[in-house]
XYZ file of N, CA and C in Angstrom:
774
model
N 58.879 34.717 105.285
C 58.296 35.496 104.180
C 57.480 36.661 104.710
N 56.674 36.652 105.931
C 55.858 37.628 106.767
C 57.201 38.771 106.841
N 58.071 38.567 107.148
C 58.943 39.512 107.752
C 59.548 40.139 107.022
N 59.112 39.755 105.448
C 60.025 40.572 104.329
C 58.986 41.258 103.507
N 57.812 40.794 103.957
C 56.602 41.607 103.252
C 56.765 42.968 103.642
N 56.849 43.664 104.746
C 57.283 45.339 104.718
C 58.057 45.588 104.314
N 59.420 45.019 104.258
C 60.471 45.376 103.356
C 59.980 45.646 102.014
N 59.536 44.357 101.594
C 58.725 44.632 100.121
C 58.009 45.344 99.567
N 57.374 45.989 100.435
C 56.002 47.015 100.613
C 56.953 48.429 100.500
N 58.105 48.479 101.645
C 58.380 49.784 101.494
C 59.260 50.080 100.456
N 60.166 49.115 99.757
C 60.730 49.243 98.502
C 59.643 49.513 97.401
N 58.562 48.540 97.062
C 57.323 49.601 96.398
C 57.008 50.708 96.342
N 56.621 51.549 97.925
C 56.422 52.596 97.847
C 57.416 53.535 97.306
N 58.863 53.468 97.905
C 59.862 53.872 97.683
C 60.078 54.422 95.807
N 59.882 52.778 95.388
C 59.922 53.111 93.648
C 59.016 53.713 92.999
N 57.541 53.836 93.531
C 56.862 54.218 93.485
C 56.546 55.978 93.310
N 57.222 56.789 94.722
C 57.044 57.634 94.425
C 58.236 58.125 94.126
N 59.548 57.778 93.564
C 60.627 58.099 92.339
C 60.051 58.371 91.312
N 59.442 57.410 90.544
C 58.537 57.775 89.808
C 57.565 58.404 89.108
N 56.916 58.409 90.480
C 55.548 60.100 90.225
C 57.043 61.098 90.503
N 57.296 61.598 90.989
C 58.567 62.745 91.324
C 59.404 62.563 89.525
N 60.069 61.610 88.936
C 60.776 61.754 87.105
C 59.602 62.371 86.821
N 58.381 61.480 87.030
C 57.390 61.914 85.568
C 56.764 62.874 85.850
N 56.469 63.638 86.898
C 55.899 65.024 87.045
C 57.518 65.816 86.864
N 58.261 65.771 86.912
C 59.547 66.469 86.419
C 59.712 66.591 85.164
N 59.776 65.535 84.337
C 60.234 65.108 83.279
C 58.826 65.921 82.174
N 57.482 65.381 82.530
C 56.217 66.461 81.865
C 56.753 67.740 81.802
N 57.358 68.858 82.308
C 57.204 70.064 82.389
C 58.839 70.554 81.891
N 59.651 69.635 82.046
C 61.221 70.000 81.799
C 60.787 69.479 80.281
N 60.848 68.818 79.537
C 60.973 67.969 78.396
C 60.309 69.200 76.925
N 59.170 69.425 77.312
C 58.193 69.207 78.616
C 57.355 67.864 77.234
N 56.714 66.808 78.016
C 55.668 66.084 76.980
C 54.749 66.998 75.849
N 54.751 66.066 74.922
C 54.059 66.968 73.698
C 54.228 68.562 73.717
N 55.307 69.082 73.930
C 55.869 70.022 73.580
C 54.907 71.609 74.418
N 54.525 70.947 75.230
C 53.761 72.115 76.290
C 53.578 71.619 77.708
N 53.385 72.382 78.386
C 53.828 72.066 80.380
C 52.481 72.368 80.393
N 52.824 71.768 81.749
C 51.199 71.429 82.361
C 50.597 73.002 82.346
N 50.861 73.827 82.885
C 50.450 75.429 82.588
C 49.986 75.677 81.852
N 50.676 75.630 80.501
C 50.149 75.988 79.010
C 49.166 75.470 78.763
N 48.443 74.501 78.944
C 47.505 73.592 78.501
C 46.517 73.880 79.504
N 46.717 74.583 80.326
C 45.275 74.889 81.372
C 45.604 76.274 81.084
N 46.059 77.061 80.600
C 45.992 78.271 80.698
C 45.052 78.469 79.264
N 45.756 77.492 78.150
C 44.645 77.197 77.296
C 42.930 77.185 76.748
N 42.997 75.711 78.445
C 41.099 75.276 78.220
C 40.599 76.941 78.974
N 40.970 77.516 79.693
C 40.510 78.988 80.632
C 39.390 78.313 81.407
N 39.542 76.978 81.948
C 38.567 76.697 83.418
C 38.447 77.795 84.064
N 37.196 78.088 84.550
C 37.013 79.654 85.747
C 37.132 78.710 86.855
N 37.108 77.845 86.993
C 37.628 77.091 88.099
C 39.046 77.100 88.984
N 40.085 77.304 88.059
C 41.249 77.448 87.859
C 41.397 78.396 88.670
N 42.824 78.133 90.183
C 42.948 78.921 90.758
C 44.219 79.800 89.880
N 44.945 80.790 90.899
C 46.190 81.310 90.675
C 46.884 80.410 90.404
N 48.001 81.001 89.688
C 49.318 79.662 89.310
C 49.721 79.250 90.404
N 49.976 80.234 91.389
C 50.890 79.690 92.755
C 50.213 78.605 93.382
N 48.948 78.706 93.406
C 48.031 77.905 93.905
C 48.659 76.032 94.048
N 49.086 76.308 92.774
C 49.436 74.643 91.913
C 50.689 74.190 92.975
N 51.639 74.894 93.489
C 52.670 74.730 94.539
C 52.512 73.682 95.513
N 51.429 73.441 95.828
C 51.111 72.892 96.752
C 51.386 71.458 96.375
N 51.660 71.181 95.366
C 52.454 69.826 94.496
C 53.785 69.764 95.374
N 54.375 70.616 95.727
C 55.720 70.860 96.212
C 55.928 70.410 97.493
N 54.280 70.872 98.351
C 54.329 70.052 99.773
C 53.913 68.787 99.669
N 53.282 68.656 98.918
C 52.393 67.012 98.883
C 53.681 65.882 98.749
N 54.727 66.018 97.688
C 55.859 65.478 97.291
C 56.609 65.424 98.395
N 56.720 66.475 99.085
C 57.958 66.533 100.107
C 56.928 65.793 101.499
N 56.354 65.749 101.703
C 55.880 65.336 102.946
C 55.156 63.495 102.395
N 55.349 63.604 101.278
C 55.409 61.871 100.634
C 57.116 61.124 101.152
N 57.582 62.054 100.603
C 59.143 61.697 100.640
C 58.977 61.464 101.946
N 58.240 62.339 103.096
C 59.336 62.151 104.315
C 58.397 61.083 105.050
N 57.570 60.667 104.685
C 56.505 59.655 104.755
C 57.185 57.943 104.594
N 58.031 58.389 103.382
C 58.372 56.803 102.786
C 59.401 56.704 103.983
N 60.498 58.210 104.182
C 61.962 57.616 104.801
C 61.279 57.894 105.972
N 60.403 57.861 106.922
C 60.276 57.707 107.773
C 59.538 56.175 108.142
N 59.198 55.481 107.072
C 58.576 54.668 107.001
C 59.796 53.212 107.213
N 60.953 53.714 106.163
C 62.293 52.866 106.419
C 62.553 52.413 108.120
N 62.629 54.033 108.898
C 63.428 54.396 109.945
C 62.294 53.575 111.106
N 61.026 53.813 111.014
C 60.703 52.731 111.992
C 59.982 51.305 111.764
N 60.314 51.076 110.333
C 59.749 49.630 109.952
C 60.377 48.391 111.020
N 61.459 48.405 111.375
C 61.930 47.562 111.840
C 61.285 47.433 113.358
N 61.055 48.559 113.999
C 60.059 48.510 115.166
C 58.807 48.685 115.117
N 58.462 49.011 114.302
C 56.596 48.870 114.086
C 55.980 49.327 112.927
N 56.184 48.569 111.573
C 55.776 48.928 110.392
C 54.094 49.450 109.913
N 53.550 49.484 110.992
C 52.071 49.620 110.837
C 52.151 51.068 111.711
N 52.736 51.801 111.985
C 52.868 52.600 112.440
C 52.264 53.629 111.535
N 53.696 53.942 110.597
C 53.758 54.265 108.706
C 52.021 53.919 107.966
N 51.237 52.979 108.222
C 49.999 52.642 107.318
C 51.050 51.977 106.176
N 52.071 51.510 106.399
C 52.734 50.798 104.855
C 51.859 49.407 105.077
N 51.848 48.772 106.200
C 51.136 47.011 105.761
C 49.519 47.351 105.922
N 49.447 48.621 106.127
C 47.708 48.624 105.962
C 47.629 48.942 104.479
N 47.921 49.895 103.869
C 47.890 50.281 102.670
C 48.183 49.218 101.923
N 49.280 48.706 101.733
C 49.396 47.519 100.773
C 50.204 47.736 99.517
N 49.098 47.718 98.043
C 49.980 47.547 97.275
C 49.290 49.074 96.343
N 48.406 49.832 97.653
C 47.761 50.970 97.008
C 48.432 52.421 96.567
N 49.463 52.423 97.234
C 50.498 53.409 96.983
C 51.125 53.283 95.406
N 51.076 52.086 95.270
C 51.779 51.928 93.800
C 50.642 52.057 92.783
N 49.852 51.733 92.820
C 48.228 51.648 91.897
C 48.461 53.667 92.072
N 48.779 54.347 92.908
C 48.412 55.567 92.972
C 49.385 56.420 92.058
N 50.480 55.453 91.838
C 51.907 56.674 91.337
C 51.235 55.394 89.921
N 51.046 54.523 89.398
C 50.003 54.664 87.860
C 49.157 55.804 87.581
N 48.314 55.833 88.630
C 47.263 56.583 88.044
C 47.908 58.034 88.146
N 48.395 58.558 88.602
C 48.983 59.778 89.235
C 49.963 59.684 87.590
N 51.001 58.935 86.982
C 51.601 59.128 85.887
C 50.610 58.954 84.803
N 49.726 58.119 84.725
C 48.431 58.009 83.801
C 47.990 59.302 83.230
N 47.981 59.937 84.323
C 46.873 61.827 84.550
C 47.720 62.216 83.479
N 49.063 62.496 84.000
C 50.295 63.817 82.963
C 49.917 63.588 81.632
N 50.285 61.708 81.913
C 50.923 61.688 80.160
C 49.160 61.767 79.468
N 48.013 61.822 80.085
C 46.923 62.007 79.144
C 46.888 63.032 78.765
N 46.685 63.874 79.778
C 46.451 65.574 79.939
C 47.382 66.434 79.194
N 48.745 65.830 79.417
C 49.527 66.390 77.901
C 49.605 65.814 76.222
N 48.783 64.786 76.357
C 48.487 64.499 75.202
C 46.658 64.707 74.938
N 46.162 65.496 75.780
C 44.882 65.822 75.581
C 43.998 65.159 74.990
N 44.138 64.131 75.815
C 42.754 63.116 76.224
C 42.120 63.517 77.044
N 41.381 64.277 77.370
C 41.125 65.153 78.478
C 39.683 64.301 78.992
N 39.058 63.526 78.329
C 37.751 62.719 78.927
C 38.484 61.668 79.526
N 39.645 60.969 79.261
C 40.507 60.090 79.804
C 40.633 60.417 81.014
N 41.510 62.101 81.139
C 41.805 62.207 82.432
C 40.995 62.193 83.448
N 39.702 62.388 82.901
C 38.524 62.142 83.927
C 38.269 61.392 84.585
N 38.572 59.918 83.575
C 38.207 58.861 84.376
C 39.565 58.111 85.097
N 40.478 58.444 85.171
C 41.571 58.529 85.781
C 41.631 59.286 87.420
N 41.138 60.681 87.103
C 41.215 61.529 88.189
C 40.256 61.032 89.227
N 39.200 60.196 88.744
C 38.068 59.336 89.453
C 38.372 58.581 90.460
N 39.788 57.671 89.142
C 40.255 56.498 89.940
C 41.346 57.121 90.952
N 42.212 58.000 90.497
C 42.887 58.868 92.048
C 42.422 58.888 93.082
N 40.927 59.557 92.941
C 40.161 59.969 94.004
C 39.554 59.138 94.916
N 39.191 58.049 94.424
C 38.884 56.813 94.824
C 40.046 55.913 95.282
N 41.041 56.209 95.353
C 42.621 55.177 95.238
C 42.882 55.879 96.774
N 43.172 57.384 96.612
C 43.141 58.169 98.310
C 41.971 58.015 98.985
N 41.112 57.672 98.568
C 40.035 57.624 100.082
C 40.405 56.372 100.447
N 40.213 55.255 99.675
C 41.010 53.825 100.099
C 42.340 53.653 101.148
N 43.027 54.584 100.694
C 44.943 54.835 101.305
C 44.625 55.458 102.781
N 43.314 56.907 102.631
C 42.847 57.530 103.571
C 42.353 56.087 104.515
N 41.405 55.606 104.261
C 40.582 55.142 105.013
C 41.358 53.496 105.874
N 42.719 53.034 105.022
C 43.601 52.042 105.420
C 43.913 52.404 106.768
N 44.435 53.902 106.697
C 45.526 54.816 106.974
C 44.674 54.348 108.560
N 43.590 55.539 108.697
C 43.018 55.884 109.312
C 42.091 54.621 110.605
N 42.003 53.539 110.372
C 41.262 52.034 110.316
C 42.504 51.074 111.003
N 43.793 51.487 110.789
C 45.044 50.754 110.860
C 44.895 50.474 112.456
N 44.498 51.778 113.149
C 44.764 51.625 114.651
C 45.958 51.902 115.180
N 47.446 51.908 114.949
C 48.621 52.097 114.811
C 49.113 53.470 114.296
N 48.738 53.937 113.434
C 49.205 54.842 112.435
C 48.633 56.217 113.448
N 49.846 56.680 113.317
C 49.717 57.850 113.676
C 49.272 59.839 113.079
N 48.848 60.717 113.406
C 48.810 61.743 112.896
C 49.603 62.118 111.525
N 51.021 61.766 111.924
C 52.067 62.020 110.453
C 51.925 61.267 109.797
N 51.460 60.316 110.255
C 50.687 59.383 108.743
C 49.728 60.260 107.951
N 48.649 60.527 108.554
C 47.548 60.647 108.019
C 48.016 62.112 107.040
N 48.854 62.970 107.772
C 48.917 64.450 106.986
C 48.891 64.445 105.264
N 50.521 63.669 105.511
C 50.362 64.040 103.721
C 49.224 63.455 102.858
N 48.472 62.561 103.508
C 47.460 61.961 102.586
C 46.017 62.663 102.901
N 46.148 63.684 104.146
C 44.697 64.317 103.848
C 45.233 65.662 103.309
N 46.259 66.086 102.712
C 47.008 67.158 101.739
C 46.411 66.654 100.373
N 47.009 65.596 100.474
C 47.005 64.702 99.204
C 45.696 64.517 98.691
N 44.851 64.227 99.522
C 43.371 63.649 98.929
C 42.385 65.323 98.913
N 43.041 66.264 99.426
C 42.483 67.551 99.568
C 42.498 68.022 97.991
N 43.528 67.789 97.809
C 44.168 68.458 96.438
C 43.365 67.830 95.234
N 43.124 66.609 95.544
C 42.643 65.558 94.438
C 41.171 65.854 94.451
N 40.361 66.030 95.227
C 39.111 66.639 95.899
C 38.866 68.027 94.730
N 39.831 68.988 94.726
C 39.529 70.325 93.991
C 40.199 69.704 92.696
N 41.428 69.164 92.501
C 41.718 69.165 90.651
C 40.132 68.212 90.242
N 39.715 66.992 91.086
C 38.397 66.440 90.294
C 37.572 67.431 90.057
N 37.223 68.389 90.626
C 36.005 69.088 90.594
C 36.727 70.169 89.158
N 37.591 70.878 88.990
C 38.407 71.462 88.346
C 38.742 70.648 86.836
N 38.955 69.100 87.435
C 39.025 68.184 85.790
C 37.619 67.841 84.787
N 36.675 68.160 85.753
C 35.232 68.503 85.258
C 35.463 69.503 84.246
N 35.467 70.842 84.590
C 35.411 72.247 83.693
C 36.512 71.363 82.848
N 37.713 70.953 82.714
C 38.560 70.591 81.315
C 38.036 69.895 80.852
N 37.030 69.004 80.833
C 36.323 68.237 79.810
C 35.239 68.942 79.131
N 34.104 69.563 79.945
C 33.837 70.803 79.594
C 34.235 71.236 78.241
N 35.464 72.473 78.900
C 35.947 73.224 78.156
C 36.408 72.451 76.535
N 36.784 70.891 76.648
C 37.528 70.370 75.937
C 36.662 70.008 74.653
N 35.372 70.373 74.890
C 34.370 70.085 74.210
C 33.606 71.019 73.713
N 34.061 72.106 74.017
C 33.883 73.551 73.124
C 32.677 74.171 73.738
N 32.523 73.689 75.275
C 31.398 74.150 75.983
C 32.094 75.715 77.257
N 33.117 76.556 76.386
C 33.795 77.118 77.189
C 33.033 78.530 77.820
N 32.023 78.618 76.889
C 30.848 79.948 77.627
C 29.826 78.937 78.100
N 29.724 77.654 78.440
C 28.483 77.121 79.108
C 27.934 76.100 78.303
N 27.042 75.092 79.325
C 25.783 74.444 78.312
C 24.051 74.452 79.504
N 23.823 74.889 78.123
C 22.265 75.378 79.051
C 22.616 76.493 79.588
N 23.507 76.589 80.631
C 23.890 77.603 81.601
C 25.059 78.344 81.578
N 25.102 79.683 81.679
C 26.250 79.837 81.105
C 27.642 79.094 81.828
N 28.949 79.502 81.702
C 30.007 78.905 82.439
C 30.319 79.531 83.791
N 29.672 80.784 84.287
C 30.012 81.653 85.344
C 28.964 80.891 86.075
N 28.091 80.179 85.792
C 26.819 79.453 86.436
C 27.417 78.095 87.644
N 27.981 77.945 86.191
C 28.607 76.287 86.630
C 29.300 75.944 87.043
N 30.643 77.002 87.147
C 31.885 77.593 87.921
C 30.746 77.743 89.526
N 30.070 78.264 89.167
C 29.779 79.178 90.819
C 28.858 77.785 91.722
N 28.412 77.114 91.200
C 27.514 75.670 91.280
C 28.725 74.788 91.663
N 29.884 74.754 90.825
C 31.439 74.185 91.501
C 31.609 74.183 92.467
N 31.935 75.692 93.001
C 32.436 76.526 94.271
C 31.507 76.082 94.937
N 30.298 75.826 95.133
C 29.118 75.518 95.996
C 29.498 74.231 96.376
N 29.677 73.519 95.619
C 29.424 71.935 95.950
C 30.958 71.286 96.282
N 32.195 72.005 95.953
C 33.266 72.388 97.102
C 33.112 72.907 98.311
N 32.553 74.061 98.624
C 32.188 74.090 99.904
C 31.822 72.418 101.140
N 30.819 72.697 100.273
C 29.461 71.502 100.889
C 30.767 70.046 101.070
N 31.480 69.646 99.653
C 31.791 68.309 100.022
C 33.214 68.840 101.095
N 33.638 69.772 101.259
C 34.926 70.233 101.954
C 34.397 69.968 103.408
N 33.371 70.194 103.611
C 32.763 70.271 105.154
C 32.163 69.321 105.056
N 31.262 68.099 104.833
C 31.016 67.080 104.763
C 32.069 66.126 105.012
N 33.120 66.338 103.944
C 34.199 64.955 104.693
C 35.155 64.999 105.638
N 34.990 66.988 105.801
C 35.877 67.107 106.743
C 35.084 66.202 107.864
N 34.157 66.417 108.496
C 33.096 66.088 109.397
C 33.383 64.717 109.171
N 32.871 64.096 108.471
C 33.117 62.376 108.379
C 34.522 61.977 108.527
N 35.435 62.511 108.187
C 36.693 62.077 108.432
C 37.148 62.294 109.303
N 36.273 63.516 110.418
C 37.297 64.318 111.718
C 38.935 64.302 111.417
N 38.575 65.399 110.277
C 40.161 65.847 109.519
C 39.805 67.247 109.908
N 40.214 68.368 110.020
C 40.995 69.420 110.221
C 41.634 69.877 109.066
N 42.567 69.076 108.518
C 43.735 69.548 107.339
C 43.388 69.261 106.104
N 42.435 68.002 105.916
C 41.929 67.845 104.283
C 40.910 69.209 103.994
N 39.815 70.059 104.778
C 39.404 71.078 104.401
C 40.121 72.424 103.840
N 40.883 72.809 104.823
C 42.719 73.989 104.786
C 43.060 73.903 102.709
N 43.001 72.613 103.022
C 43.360 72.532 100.919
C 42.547 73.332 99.855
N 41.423 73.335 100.590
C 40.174 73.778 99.787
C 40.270 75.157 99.944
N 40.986 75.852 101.187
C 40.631 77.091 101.671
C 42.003 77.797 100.392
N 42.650 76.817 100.581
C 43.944 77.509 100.329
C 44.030 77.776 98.380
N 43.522 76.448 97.585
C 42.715 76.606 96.555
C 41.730 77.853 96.221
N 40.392 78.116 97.084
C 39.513 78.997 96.783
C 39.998 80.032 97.029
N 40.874 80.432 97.748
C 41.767 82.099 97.721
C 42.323 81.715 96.544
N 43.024 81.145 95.871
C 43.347 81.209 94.739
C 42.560 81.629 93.469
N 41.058 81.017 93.478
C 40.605 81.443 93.272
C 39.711 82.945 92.974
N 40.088 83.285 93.927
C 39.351 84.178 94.551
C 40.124 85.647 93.699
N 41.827 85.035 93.757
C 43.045 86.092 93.630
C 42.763 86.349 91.892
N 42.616 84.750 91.349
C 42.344 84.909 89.657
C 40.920 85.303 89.383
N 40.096 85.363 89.964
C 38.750 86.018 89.692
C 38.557 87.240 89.976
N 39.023 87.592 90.635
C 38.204 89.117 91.226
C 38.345 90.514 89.972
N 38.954 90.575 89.730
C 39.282 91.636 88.355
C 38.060 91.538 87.685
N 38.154 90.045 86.950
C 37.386 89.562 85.663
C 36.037 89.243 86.124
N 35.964 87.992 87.184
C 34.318 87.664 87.736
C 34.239 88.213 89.216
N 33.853 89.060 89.408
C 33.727 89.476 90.414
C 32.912 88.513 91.504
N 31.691 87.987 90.706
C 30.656 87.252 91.303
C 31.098 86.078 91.703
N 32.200 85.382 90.724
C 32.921 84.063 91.168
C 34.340 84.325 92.061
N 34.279 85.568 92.508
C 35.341 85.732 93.098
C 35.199 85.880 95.125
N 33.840 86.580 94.589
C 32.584 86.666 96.257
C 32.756 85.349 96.773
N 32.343 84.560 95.712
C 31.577 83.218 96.062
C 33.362 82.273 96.915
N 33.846 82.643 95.694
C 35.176 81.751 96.345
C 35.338 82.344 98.072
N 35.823 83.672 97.981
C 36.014 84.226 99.130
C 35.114 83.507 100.392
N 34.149 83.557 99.977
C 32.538 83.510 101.449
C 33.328 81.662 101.362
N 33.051 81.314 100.465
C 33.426 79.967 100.674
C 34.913 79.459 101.228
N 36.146 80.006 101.276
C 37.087 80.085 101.706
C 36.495 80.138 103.107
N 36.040 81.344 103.686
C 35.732 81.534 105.271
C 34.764 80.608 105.717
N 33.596 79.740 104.757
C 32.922 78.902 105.245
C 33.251 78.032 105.837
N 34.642 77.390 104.768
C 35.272 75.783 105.354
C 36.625 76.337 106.253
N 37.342 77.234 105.876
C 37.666 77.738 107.545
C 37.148 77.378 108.639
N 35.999 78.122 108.557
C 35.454 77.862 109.830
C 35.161 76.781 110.346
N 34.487 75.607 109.189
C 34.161 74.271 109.307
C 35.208 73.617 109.875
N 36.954 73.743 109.344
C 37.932 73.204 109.745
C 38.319 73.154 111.548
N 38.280 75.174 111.511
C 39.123 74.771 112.803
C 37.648 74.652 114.094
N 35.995 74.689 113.253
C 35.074 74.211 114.343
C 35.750 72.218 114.484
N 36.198 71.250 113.564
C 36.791 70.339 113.491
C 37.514 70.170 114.612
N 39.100 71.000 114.800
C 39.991 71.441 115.345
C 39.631 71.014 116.780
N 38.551 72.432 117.412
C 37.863 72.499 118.666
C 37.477 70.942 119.175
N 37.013 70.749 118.006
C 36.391 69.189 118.432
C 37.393 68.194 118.323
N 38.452 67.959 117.747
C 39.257 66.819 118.225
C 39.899 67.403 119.448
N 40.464 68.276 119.590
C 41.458 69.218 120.765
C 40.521 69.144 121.993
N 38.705 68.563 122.124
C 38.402 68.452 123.188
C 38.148 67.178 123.580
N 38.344 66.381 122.456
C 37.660 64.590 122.611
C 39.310 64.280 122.782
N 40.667 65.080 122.716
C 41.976 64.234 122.974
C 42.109 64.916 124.686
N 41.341 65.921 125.116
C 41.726 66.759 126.526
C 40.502 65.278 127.145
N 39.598 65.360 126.714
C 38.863 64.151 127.602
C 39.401 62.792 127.420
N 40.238 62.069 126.514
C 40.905 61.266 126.283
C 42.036 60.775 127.587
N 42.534 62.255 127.909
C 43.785 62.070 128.399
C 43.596 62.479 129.773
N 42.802 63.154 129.647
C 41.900 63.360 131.339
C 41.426 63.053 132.071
């Protein structure tokens, strides 16, 4: 029975992310409640909200999942802990719930729902992160798509904030205006981008944030100029935070091997 538990595990994951891949397809082709994920954020007008292209990055996260699972097939049979599949468990699947949970709320605009959903995402990848990472086995291509993955989840939480917000008719502000609270966002992205980069000695979960706040930066500058500074300076902040990261694993693997 030990010896069929990875099998089992990786057929989970496997169905698993089929799944998130129909139902993030199926939301936007169909599309659910008769509007795509776009329309409905182009809607609430989060200043949070990067460029559209920005959102693409769905495209790598998926594809480097995919090559995650079939690479996970190809060396299960010689060392399934390699993959993080028997560290992770049964968390990959809890993730493509909550991950289909998000769409079908957010297009049916439950939007305080998705909050507490996007919570449990966020909390579901640091878990997957921290399996991953703890395994001892698991290698670098493990860890990528899931510090992509938990990067991304990092800015839509902070971003699913302003849609509840907004969803509540607080779209010029409360107390403060919304260019306040947007820019108080961008701040405390910075700060947690370089904080976990640092605690995680990740490199690539910060890059998400960079690549986000130019987005930002691209949809602000016309309209908020001030939230467009802020993105920018903050883009080059966690840059820098990243590849100071970089320096520092690239000298603890030269003394490693030295």
């Amino acid at each position: 029975m030990k010896k069929l538990k990875p099998v089992i595990l990786l057929i989970i994951n496997s169905v698993s992310l089929a799944a998130i891949l129909i139902m993030n397809t199926l939301a936007n082709v169909l599309p659910l409640n008769g509007q795509t994920t776009g329309e409905i954020s182009d809607n609430l007008n989060v200043l949070f909200t990067p460029a559209g292209y920005v959102f693409s990055i769905w495209s790598v996260i998926y594809a480097l999942l995919t090559v995650w699972v079939v690479r996970s097939w190809i060396v299960s049979g010689r060392s399934p802990d390699k993959t993080g599949v028997t560290a992770i468990k049964y968390a990959f699947a809890v993730n493509a719930v909550l991950n289909a949970s998000w769409i079908v709320l957010f297009h049916y605009e439950f939007f305080l729902l998705t909050f507490a959903v996007m919570t449990g995402l966020l909390v579901n990848l640091i878990v997957i992160y921290r399996r991953i990472q703890y395994s001892g086995e698991a290698d670098t291509f493990t860890l990528l798509p899931f510090s992509i993955y938990l990067g991304w989840i990092s800015v839509a939480f902070i971003l699913n904030i302003g849609v509840v917000f907004n969803s509540f008719n607080f779209e010029q502000g409360l107390f403060l205006a919304a260019e306040t609270w947007t820019a108080a966002a961008l701040l405390a992205g910075v700060l947690l981008a370089v904080l976990l980069s640092f605690l995680m000695q990740d490199a690539v979960y910060p890059l998400v944030f960079v690549w986000a706040y130019i987005g930002i930066f691209a949809e602000r500058s016309a309209t908020e100029p001030m939230l467009a500074f802020i993105a920018s300076a903050g883009a080059i902040v966690i840059a820098a935070g990243a590849i100071s990261q970089l320096l520092k694993q690239k000298r603890f693997l030269q003394k490693k091997t030295g």
